[in-house]
Amino acid sequence: MAEEKKLIINGKRIDGRSPDDLRPLRIETGVLNEADGSAFVQWGGNKIVAGIYGPRECIPKHEANPYKALVKCRYTMSPFASKEEHGRSGPNRRSIEISKVIREVFENIVVAELYPMTQIDIFIDVLQAEGGTRVGAITAAAAALADAGIPMRDMVCGVAVGKADGTIVLDLGKEEDNFGESDVPMAISNRGKELLLIQMDGLLTKEELAIAIDKAMAASEKIHAMQTEAITKRYEKLESEGLKL
Ligand code: CDP
């Protein structure tokens, strides 16, 4: 826990941000040739790639649902993603949990009834990690699904809010995530403003949690705008290359 490590000095965070600042965020879609849709997100020190395959034949076949597509998700961290070693373990407890919560976000968003008997795979690789990879992964996967042309009820992005040195801070960096008092990753839909994911590490009071949710909602507007820009750019490029949409 945080006791010895100063995370806020003279009102500024250790990377120089104010409490309500996001880290620099860049979103690009259409980054993988062989996937049906893809996106790359660089968010502070996070580098995350999402690739979508599907709707395609459901394997194993006995899992196929005659009423809707199955949404599957595999989140993974590359061996060189952080100072910790991720190479030999394959899927671990953390990556299985993160894959599950991300899948649940998209089960609520993808219009799966349009594609019975199929599956839609969301693959997410974290190439570099610096805190907040699950929310970065959700932001990347949503852009990649849009890039794949998969109908969604709403757009979704993720952002974490937490508490460091007694201050509520937006978009936790790694130190704040690891040593702060609390970390609350959230996923928020664009039009509906629904909270599709909320997890909590550490503690916040009820009042602090309400503030955290408000801050995440406000930040989600900015992140959604960047997702939209990335997707628009991609479609403009395809159009300028003469490809029929
Ligand atoms: O990445 P996210 O904040 O969604 O998940 P976390 O489990 O709260 O991890 C926070 C950060 O600690 C990650 O983003 C990584 O930078 C680092 N971490 C790591 O490098 N290896 C792990 N096994 C767990 C965390």
PDB file of C-alpha atoms and ligand atoms in Angstrom:
ATOM      1  CA  MET A   1       0.000   0.000   0.000  1.00  0.00           C
ATOM      2  CA  ALA A   2       0.840   3.604  -0.490  1.00  0.00           C
ATOM      3  CA  GLU A   3       2.122   4.796   2.848  1.00  0.00           C
ATOM      4  CA  GLU A   4       5.770   5.512   1.955  1.00  0.00           C
ATOM      5  CA  LYS A   5       5.386   6.324  -1.710  1.00  0.00           C
ATOM      6  CA  LYS A   6       4.325   9.912  -2.483  1.00  0.00           C
ATOM      7  CA  LEU A   7       1.991   9.787  -5.453  1.00  0.00           C
ATOM      8  CA  ILE A   8       0.899  13.448  -5.320  1.00  0.00           C
ATOM      9  CA  ILE A   9       3.416  16.249  -4.873  1.00  0.00           C
ATOM     10  CA  ASN A  10       2.222  19.887  -4.854  1.00  0.00           C
ATOM     11  CA  GLY A  11      -1.079  18.860  -6.404  1.00  0.00           C
ATOM     12  CA  LYS A  12       0.624  17.075  -9.329  1.00  0.00           C
ATOM     13  CA  ARG A  13       0.896  13.369  -9.971  1.00  0.00           C
ATOM     14  CA  ILE A  14       4.252  11.635 -10.425  1.00  0.00           C
ATOM     15  CA  ASP A  15       4.009  11.873 -14.210  1.00  0.00           C
ATOM     16  CA  GLY A  16       3.170  15.593 -13.965  1.00  0.00           C
ATOM     17  CA  ARG A  17      -0.574  15.254 -14.604  1.00  0.00           C
ATOM     18  CA  SER A  18      -3.316  17.012 -12.704  1.00  0.00           C
ATOM     19  CA  PRO A  19      -5.879  14.732 -11.004  1.00  0.00           C
ATOM     20  CA  ASP A  20      -8.369  15.017 -13.908  1.00  0.00           C
ATOM     21  CA  ASP A  21      -5.921  14.565 -16.794  1.00  0.00           C
ATOM     22  CA  LEU A  22      -5.911  11.552 -19.068  1.00  0.00           C
ATOM     23  CA  ARG A  23      -2.600  10.149 -20.244  1.00  0.00           C
ATOM     24  CA  PRO A  24      -1.895  10.794 -23.945  1.00  0.00           C
ATOM     25  CA  LEU A  25      -4.145   8.489 -25.970  1.00  0.00           C
ATOM     26  CA  ARG A  26      -3.862   7.452 -29.605  1.00  0.00           C
ATOM     27  CA  ILE A  27      -6.246   5.070 -31.367  1.00  0.00           C
ATOM     28  CA  GLU A  28      -5.758   3.604 -34.809  1.00  0.00           C
ATOM     29  CA  THR A  29      -7.969   1.072 -36.577  1.00  0.00           C
ATOM     30  CA  GLY A  30      -7.248  -1.344 -39.416  1.00  0.00           C
ATOM     31  CA  VAL A  31      -3.745  -2.203 -38.227  1.00  0.00           C
ATOM     32  CA  LEU A  32      -3.758  -5.960 -38.985  1.00  0.00           C
ATOM     33  CA  ASN A  33      -4.063  -7.329 -42.511  1.00  0.00           C
ATOM     34  CA  GLU A  34      -5.429 -10.759 -41.661  1.00  0.00           C
ATOM     35  CA  ALA A  35      -8.019  -9.909 -39.007  1.00  0.00           C
ATOM     36  CA  ASP A  36     -11.603  -8.949 -39.889  1.00  0.00           C
ATOM     37  CA  GLY A  37     -11.190  -5.842 -37.759  1.00  0.00           C
ATOM     38  CA  SER A  38      -8.390  -4.445 -35.642  1.00  0.00           C
ATOM     39  CA  ALA A  39      -7.203  -1.539 -33.555  1.00  0.00           C
ATOM     40  CA  PHE A  40      -4.082  -0.321 -31.833  1.00  0.00           C
ATOM     41  CA  VAL A  41      -4.249   1.778 -28.703  1.00  0.00           C
ATOM     42  CA  GLN A  42      -1.312   3.629 -27.229  1.00  0.00           C
ATOM     43  CA  TRP A  43      -2.380   5.041 -23.894  1.00  0.00           C
ATOM     44  CA  GLY A  44       0.416   6.419 -21.763  1.00  0.00           C
ATOM     45  CA  GLY A  45       2.883   3.525 -21.602  1.00  0.00           C
ATOM     46  CA  ASN A  46       0.288   0.946 -22.662  1.00  0.00           C
ATOM     47  CA  LYS A  47       0.476  -0.517 -26.146  1.00  0.00           C
ATOM     48  CA  ILE A  48      -2.464  -2.754 -26.925  1.00  0.00           C
ATOM     49  CA  VAL A  49      -3.572  -4.497 -30.118  1.00  0.00           C
ATOM     50  CA  ALA A  50      -7.040  -5.957 -30.646  1.00  0.00           C
ATOM     51  CA  GLY A  51      -7.912  -8.290 -33.518  1.00  0.00           C
ATOM     52  CA  ILE A  52     -11.416  -9.509 -34.363  1.00  0.00           C
ATOM     53  CA  TYR A  53     -12.306 -12.694 -36.228  1.00  0.00           C
ATOM     54  CA  GLY A  54     -15.874 -13.464 -37.153  1.00  0.00           C
ATOM     55  CA  PRO A  55     -18.695 -13.989 -37.164  1.00  0.00           C
ATOM     56  CA  ARG A  56     -17.327 -17.410 -38.105  1.00  0.00           C
ATOM     57  CA  GLU A  57     -18.079 -21.082 -37.564  1.00  0.00           C
ATOM     58  CA  CYS A  58     -18.444 -21.913 -33.906  1.00  0.00           C
ATOM     59  CA  ILE A  59     -15.830 -24.336 -32.609  1.00  0.00           C
ATOM     60  CA  PRO A  60     -16.467 -26.666 -30.869  1.00  0.00           C
ATOM     61  CA  LYS A  61     -19.699 -27.090 -32.833  1.00  0.00           C
ATOM     62  CA  HIS A  62     -21.718 -28.322 -29.868  1.00  0.00           C
ATOM     63  CA  GLU A  63     -21.310 -24.872 -28.268  1.00  0.00           C
ATOM     64  CA  ALA A  64     -23.125 -23.174 -31.150  1.00  0.00           C
ATOM     65  CA  ASN A  65     -26.243 -21.280 -30.138  1.00  0.00           C
ATOM     66  CA  PRO A  66     -29.133 -21.393 -32.665  1.00  0.00           C
ATOM     67  CA  TYR A  67     -30.320 -17.971 -31.498  1.00  0.00           C
ATOM     68  CA  LYS A  68     -27.157 -15.884 -31.349  1.00  0.00           C
ATOM     69  CA  ALA A  69     -23.422 -15.632 -31.898  1.00  0.00           C
ATOM     70  CA  LEU A  70     -21.089 -16.492 -29.038  1.00  0.00           C
ATOM     71  CA  VAL A  71     -18.763 -13.670 -28.091  1.00  0.00           C
ATOM     72  CA  LYS A  72     -15.360 -14.979 -27.023  1.00  0.00           C
ATOM     73  CA  CYS A  73     -12.437 -13.014 -25.655  1.00  0.00           C
ATOM     74  CA  ARG A  74      -8.798 -13.808 -25.014  1.00  0.00           C
ATOM     75  CA  TYR A  75      -6.707 -11.111 -23.316  1.00  0.00           C
ATOM     76  CA  THR A  76      -3.012 -11.784 -22.996  1.00  0.00           C
ATOM     77  CA  MET A  77       0.135  -9.962 -21.926  1.00  0.00           C
ATOM     78  CA  SER A  78       3.264 -10.441 -23.990  1.00  0.00           C
ATOM     79  CA  PRO A  79       6.458 -11.674 -22.275  1.00  0.00           C
ATOM     80  CA  PHE A  80       8.035  -8.230 -22.699  1.00  0.00           C
ATOM     81  CA  ALA A  81       4.999  -6.193 -21.591  1.00  0.00           C
ATOM     82  CA  SER A  82       6.385  -5.200 -18.210  1.00  0.00           C
ATOM     83  CA  LYS A  83       9.135  -5.852 -15.702  1.00  0.00           C
ATOM     84  CA  GLU A  84       7.276  -8.946 -14.596  1.00  0.00           C
ATOM     85  CA  GLU A  85       7.785 -12.093 -16.623  1.00  0.00           C
ATOM     86  CA  HIS A  86       4.672 -13.167 -18.547  1.00  0.00           C
ATOM     87  CA  GLY A  87       6.178 -15.543 -21.047  1.00  0.00           C
ATOM     88  CA  ARG A  88       6.088 -19.044 -19.715  1.00  0.00           C
ATOM     89  CA  SER A  89       2.877 -19.143 -17.794  1.00  0.00           C
ATOM     90  CA  GLY A  90       0.361 -19.035 -20.675  1.00  0.00           C
ATOM     91  CA  PRO A  91      -3.080 -18.022 -19.486  1.00  0.00           C
ATOM     92  CA  ASN A  92      -2.980 -17.185 -15.796  1.00  0.00           C
ATOM     93  CA  ARG A  93      -5.589 -16.327 -13.199  1.00  0.00           C
ATOM     94  CA  ARG A  94      -5.376 -12.594 -13.944  1.00  0.00           C
ATOM     95  CA  SER A  95      -5.612 -12.917 -17.735  1.00  0.00           C
ATOM     96  CA  ILE A  96      -8.503 -15.401 -17.450  1.00  0.00           C
ATOM     97  CA  GLU A  97     -10.381 -12.968 -15.200  1.00  0.00           C
ATOM     98  CA  ILE A  98      -9.716 -10.009 -17.494  1.00  0.00           C
ATOM     99  CA  SER A  99     -10.776 -12.024 -20.561  1.00  0.00           C
ATOM    100  CA  LYS A 100     -14.020 -12.902 -18.767  1.00  0.00           C
ATOM    101  CA  VAL A 101     -14.935  -9.367 -17.727  1.00  0.00           C
ATOM    102  CA  ILE A 102     -14.152  -8.000 -21.190  1.00  0.00           C
ATOM    103  CA  ARG A 103     -16.271 -10.735 -22.795  1.00  0.00           C
ATOM    104  CA  GLU A 104     -19.177  -9.761 -20.553  1.00  0.00           C
ATOM    105  CA  VAL A 105     -18.900  -6.114 -21.654  1.00  0.00           C
ATOM    106  CA  PHE A 106     -19.182  -7.085 -25.319  1.00  0.00           C
ATOM    107  CA  GLU A 107     -21.932  -9.659 -24.793  1.00  0.00           C
ATOM    108  CA  ASN A 108     -24.014  -6.653 -23.762  1.00  0.00           C
ATOM    109  CA  ILE A 109     -23.029  -4.570 -26.769  1.00  0.00           C
ATOM    110  CA  VAL A 110     -22.723  -6.818 -29.827  1.00  0.00           C
ATOM    111  CA  VAL A 111     -26.024  -7.545 -31.640  1.00  0.00           C
ATOM    112  CA  ALA A 112     -25.359 -11.275 -31.428  1.00  0.00           C
ATOM    113  CA  GLU A 113     -28.889 -12.312 -32.515  1.00  0.00           C
ATOM    114  CA  LEU A 114     -27.944 -11.393 -36.082  1.00  0.00           C
ATOM    115  CA  TYR A 115     -25.458 -14.248 -36.318  1.00  0.00           C
ATOM    116  CA  PRO A 116     -26.865 -17.505 -34.908  1.00  0.00           C
ATOM    117  CA  MET A 117     -24.594 -20.583 -34.797  1.00  0.00           C
ATOM    118  CA  THR A 118     -21.417 -18.479 -35.067  1.00  0.00           C
ATOM    119  CA  GLN A 119     -18.735 -17.069 -32.808  1.00  0.00           C
ATOM    120  CA  ILE A 120     -17.052 -13.690 -32.728  1.00  0.00           C
ATOM    121  CA  ASP A 121     -13.503 -13.787 -31.383  1.00  0.00           C
ATOM    122  CA  ILE A 122     -11.910 -10.827 -29.691  1.00  0.00           C
ATOM    123  CA  PHE A 123      -8.152 -11.276 -29.298  1.00  0.00           C
ATOM    124  CA  ILE A 124      -6.280  -8.692 -27.284  1.00  0.00           C
ATOM    125  CA  ASP A 125      -2.510  -8.583 -26.899  1.00  0.00           C
ATOM    126  CA  VAL A 126      -0.913  -6.199 -24.451  1.00  0.00           C
ATOM    127  CA  LEU A 127       2.509  -5.445 -25.915  1.00  0.00           C
ATOM    128  CA  GLN A 128       3.442  -3.000 -23.190  1.00  0.00           C
ATOM    129  CA  ALA A 129       1.723  -2.424 -19.848  1.00  0.00           C
ATOM    130  CA  GLU A 130       1.620   0.622 -17.622  1.00  0.00           C
ATOM    131  CA  GLY A 131      -1.581   0.314 -15.586  1.00  0.00           C
ATOM    132  CA  GLY A 132      -5.122   0.231 -16.920  1.00  0.00           C
ATOM    133  CA  THR A 133      -4.612  -2.434 -19.555  1.00  0.00           C
ATOM    134  CA  ARG A 134      -8.118  -3.887 -19.131  1.00  0.00           C
ATOM    135  CA  VAL A 135      -9.767  -0.536 -19.846  1.00  0.00           C
ATOM    136  CA  GLY A 136      -7.330   0.101 -22.710  1.00  0.00           C
ATOM    137  CA  ALA A 137      -8.172  -3.367 -24.017  1.00  0.00           C
ATOM    138  CA  ILE A 138     -11.909  -2.584 -23.971  1.00  0.00           C
ATOM    139  CA  THR A 139     -11.301   0.707 -25.779  1.00  0.00           C
ATOM    140  CA  ALA A 140      -9.216  -1.083 -28.426  1.00  0.00           C
ATOM    141  CA  ALA A 141     -11.624  -4.020 -28.809  1.00  0.00           C
ATOM    142  CA  ALA A 142     -14.634  -1.728 -29.329  1.00  0.00           C
ATOM    143  CA  ALA A 143     -12.821   0.166 -32.074  1.00  0.00           C
ATOM    144  CA  ALA A 144     -11.730  -3.140 -33.629  1.00  0.00           C
ATOM    145  CA  LEU A 145     -15.300  -4.505 -33.585  1.00  0.00           C
ATOM    146  CA  ALA A 146     -16.509  -1.343 -35.319  1.00  0.00           C
ATOM    147  CA  ASP A 147     -13.679  -1.759 -37.818  1.00  0.00           C
ATOM    148  CA  ALA A 148     -14.875  -5.327 -38.453  1.00  0.00           C
ATOM    149  CA  GLY A 149     -18.337  -3.921 -39.202  1.00  0.00           C
ATOM    150  CA  ILE A 150     -19.968  -5.914 -36.426  1.00  0.00           C
ATOM    151  CA  PRO A 151     -23.261  -4.279 -35.376  1.00  0.00           C
ATOM    152  CA  MET A 152     -23.250  -2.983 -31.813  1.00  0.00           C
ATOM    153  CA  ARG A 153     -26.067  -1.454 -29.779  1.00  0.00           C
ATOM    154  CA  ASP A 154     -23.754   1.304 -28.597  1.00  0.00           C
ATOM    155  CA  MET A 155     -20.068   2.179 -28.599  1.00  0.00           C
ATOM    156  CA  VAL A 156     -18.098   1.458 -25.441  1.00  0.00           C
ATOM    157  CA  CYS A 157     -14.806   2.558 -23.934  1.00  0.00           C
ATOM    158  CA  GLY A 158     -12.979   1.965 -20.692  1.00  0.00           C
ATOM    159  CA  VAL A 159     -11.248   4.204 -18.178  1.00  0.00           C
ATOM    160  CA  ALA A 160     -10.064   3.756 -14.600  1.00  0.00           C
ATOM    161  CA  VAL A 161     -10.459   6.198 -11.721  1.00  0.00           C
ATOM    162  CA  GLY A 162      -8.900   5.711  -8.315  1.00  0.00           C
ATOM    163  CA  LYS A 163      -7.440   7.263  -5.240  1.00  0.00           C
ATOM    164  CA  ALA A 164      -3.810   8.163  -4.709  1.00  0.00           C
ATOM    165  CA  ASP A 165      -2.560   9.960  -1.604  1.00  0.00           C
ATOM    166  CA  GLY A 166      -6.153  10.788  -0.673  1.00  0.00           C
ATOM    167  CA  THR A 167      -6.935  12.405  -4.046  1.00  0.00           C
ATOM    168  CA  ILE A 168      -9.391  11.022  -6.608  1.00  0.00           C
ATOM    169  CA  VAL A 169      -7.411  10.682  -9.836  1.00  0.00           C
ATOM    170  CA  LEU A 170      -8.449   9.900 -13.396  1.00  0.00           C
ATOM    171  CA  ASP A 171      -6.751   7.268 -15.552  1.00  0.00           C
ATOM    172  CA  LEU A 172      -4.334   5.660 -13.110  1.00  0.00           C
ATOM    173  CA  GLY A 173      -0.743   5.082 -14.159  1.00  0.00           C
ATOM    174  CA  LYS A 174       1.101   1.960 -13.038  1.00  0.00           C
ATOM    175  CA  GLU A 175       2.427   3.352  -9.745  1.00  0.00           C
ATOM    176  CA  GLU A 176      -0.978   4.755  -8.825  1.00  0.00           C
ATOM    177  CA  ASP A 177      -2.601   1.478  -9.783  1.00  0.00           C
ATOM    178  CA  ASN A 178      -0.120  -0.623  -7.813  1.00  0.00           C
ATOM    179  CA  PHE A 179       0.442   1.626  -4.773  1.00  0.00           C
ATOM    180  CA  GLY A 180      -2.645   3.886  -4.576  1.00  0.00           C
ATOM    181  CA  GLU A 181      -5.490   3.353  -2.138  1.00  0.00           C
ATOM    182  CA  SER A 182      -8.029   2.364  -4.757  1.00  0.00           C
ATOM    183  CA  ASP A 183      -8.434   1.434  -8.434  1.00  0.00           C
ATOM    184  CA  VAL A 184     -11.850   1.363 -10.119  1.00  0.00           C
ATOM    185  CA  PRO A 185     -11.768   0.311 -13.765  1.00  0.00           C
ATOM    186  CA  MET A 186     -15.005   1.053 -15.615  1.00  0.00           C
ATOM    187  CA  ALA A 187     -16.489   0.534 -19.074  1.00  0.00           C
ATOM    188  CA  ILE A 188     -19.076   3.048 -20.239  1.00  0.00           C
ATOM    189  CA  SER A 189     -21.380   3.028 -23.234  1.00  0.00           C
ATOM    190  CA  ASN A 190     -21.503   6.162 -25.331  1.00  0.00           C
ATOM    191  CA  ARG A 191     -25.185   6.959 -25.936  1.00  0.00           C
ATOM    192  CA  GLY A 192     -26.717   5.044 -23.021  1.00  0.00           C
ATOM    193  CA  LYS A 193     -24.076   6.044 -20.462  1.00  0.00           C
ATOM    194  CA  GLU A 194     -24.408   2.553 -19.019  1.00  0.00           C
ATOM    195  CA  LEU A 195     -21.739   1.187 -16.712  1.00  0.00           C
ATOM    196  CA  LEU A 196     -20.933  -2.120 -18.388  1.00  0.00           C
ATOM    197  CA  LEU A 197     -17.993  -2.927 -16.134  1.00  0.00           C
ATOM    198  CA  ILE A 198     -17.099  -1.732 -12.687  1.00  0.00           C
ATOM    199  CA  GLN A 199     -14.510  -3.434 -10.531  1.00  0.00           C
ATOM    200  CA  MET A 200     -12.880  -2.145  -7.399  1.00  0.00           C
ATOM    201  CA  ASP A 201      -9.507  -2.757  -5.851  1.00  0.00           C
ATOM    202  CA  GLY A 202      -9.016  -1.122  -2.449  1.00  0.00           C
ATOM    203  CA  LEU A 203     -11.639   1.080  -0.867  1.00  0.00           C
ATOM    204  CA  LEU A 204     -13.603   4.256  -1.623  1.00  0.00           C
ATOM    205  CA  THR A 205     -16.438   5.794   0.374  1.00  0.00           C
ATOM    206  CA  LYS A 206     -19.866   5.959  -1.255  1.00  0.00           C
ATOM    207  CA  GLU A 207     -19.335   9.668  -1.945  1.00  0.00           C
ATOM    208  CA  GLU A 208     -15.883   9.074  -3.445  1.00  0.00           C
ATOM    209  CA  LEU A 209     -17.263   6.331  -5.663  1.00  0.00           C
ATOM    210  CA  ALA A 210     -19.957   8.708  -6.973  1.00  0.00           C
ATOM    211  CA  ILE A 211     -17.244  11.259  -7.800  1.00  0.00           C
ATOM    212  CA  ALA A 212     -15.150   8.551  -9.475  1.00  0.00           C
ATOM    213  CA  ILE A 213     -18.078   7.499 -11.672  1.00  0.00           C
ATOM    214  CA  ASP A 214     -18.763  11.138 -12.651  1.00  0.00           C
ATOM    215  CA  LYS A 215     -15.124  11.624 -13.612  1.00  0.00           C
ATOM    216  CA  ALA A 216     -15.125   8.416 -15.662  1.00  0.00           C
ATOM    217  CA  MET A 217     -18.341   9.476 -17.443  1.00  0.00           C
ATOM    218  CA  ALA A 218     -16.826  12.857 -18.344  1.00  0.00           C
ATOM    219  CA  ALA A 219     -13.596  11.244 -19.578  1.00  0.00           C
ATOM    220  CA  SER A 220     -15.524   8.680 -21.609  1.00  0.00           C
ATOM    221  CA  GLU A 221     -16.826  11.512 -23.832  1.00  0.00           C
ATOM    222  CA  LYS A 222     -13.258  12.352 -24.847  1.00  0.00           C
ATOM    223  CA  ILE A 223     -12.287   8.719 -25.381  1.00  0.00           C
ATOM    224  CA  HIS A 224     -15.409   8.035 -27.455  1.00  0.00           C
ATOM    225  CA  ALA A 225     -14.590  11.045 -29.634  1.00  0.00           C
ATOM    226  CA  MET A 226     -11.146   9.574 -30.309  1.00  0.00           C
ATOM    227  CA  GLN A 227     -12.614   6.156 -31.146  1.00  0.00           C
ATOM    228  CA  THR A 228     -15.024   7.786 -33.579  1.00  0.00           C
ATOM    229  CA  GLU A 229     -12.212   9.754 -35.184  1.00  0.00           C
ATOM    230  CA  ALA A 230     -10.111   6.601 -35.612  1.00  0.00           C
ATOM    231  CA  ILE A 231     -12.984   4.735 -37.267  1.00  0.00           C
ATOM    232  CA  THR A 232     -13.928   7.689 -39.485  1.00  0.00           C
ATOM    233  CA  LYS A 233     -10.317   8.036 -40.644  1.00  0.00           C
ATOM    234  CA  ARG A 234     -10.224   4.364 -41.548  1.00  0.00           C
ATOM    235  CA  TYR A 235     -13.418   4.567 -43.618  1.00  0.00           C
ATOM    236  CA  GLU A 236     -12.233   7.736 -45.362  1.00  0.00           C
ATOM    237  CA  LYS A 237      -8.987   5.991 -46.264  1.00  0.00           C
ATOM    238  CA  LEU A 238     -10.806   2.929 -47.625  1.00  0.00           C
ATOM    239  CA  GLU A 239     -13.098   5.201 -49.639  1.00  0.00           C
ATOM    240  CA  SER A 240     -10.188   7.202 -51.045  1.00  0.00           C
ATOM    241  CA  GLU A 241      -8.606   3.911 -52.134  1.00  0.00           C
ATOM    242  CA  GLY A 242     -11.785   3.199 -54.077  1.00  0.00           C
ATOM    243  CA  LEU A 243     -12.919   0.308 -51.906  1.00  0.00           C
ATOM    244  CA  LYS A 244     -16.670  -0.137 -51.701  1.00  0.00           C
ATOM    245  CA  LEU A 245     -17.938  -0.010 -48.118  1.00  0.00           C
TER     246      LEU A 245
HETATM  247  O1  CDP B   1      -3.750  -3.433 -16.273  1.00  0.00           O
HETATM  248  P1  CDP B   1      -4.884  -3.306 -15.290  1.00  0.00           P
HETATM  249  O2  CDP B   1      -4.799  -2.042 -14.451  1.00  0.00           O
HETATM  250  O3  CDP B   1      -6.214  -3.484 -15.927  1.00  0.00           O
HETATM  251  O4  CDP B   1      -4.744  -4.545 -14.309  1.00  0.00           O
HETATM  252  P2  CDP B   1      -4.007  -4.715 -12.889  1.00  0.00           P
HETATM  253  O5  CDP B   1      -4.051  -6.172 -12.617  1.00  0.00           O
HETATM  254  O6  CDP B   1      -4.624  -3.760 -11.902  1.00  0.00           O
HETATM  255  O7  CDP B   1      -2.502  -4.311 -13.161  1.00  0.00           O
HETATM  256  C1  CDP B   1      -2.011  -3.024 -13.081  1.00  0.00           C
HETATM  257  C2  CDP B   1      -0.695  -2.909 -13.802  1.00  0.00           C
HETATM  258  O8  CDP B   1       0.322  -3.632 -13.103  1.00  0.00           O
HETATM  259  C3  CDP B   1      -0.690  -3.500 -15.214  1.00  0.00           C
HETATM  260  O9  CDP B   1      -1.207  -2.618 -16.192  1.00  0.00           O
HETATM  261  C4  CDP B   1       0.788  -3.777 -15.404  1.00  0.00           C
HETATM  262  O10 CDP B   1       1.474  -2.577 -15.723  1.00  0.00           O
HETATM  263  C5  CDP B   1       1.203  -4.255 -14.022  1.00  0.00           C
HETATM  264  N1  CDP B   1       1.117  -5.721 -13.904  1.00  0.00           N
HETATM  265  C6  CDP B   1       2.072  -6.509 -14.517  1.00  0.00           C
HETATM  266  O11 CDP B   1       2.949  -5.984 -15.173  1.00  0.00           O
HETATM  267  N2  CDP B   1       1.992  -7.875 -14.408  1.00  0.00           N
HETATM  268  C7  CDP B   1       1.023  -8.468 -13.707  1.00  0.00           C
HETATM  269  N3  CDP B   1       0.977  -9.791 -13.596  1.00  0.00           N
HETATM  270  C8  CDP B   1       0.044  -7.677 -13.086  1.00  0.00           C
HETATM  271  C9  CDP B   1       0.116  -6.306 -13.205  1.00  0.00           C
END
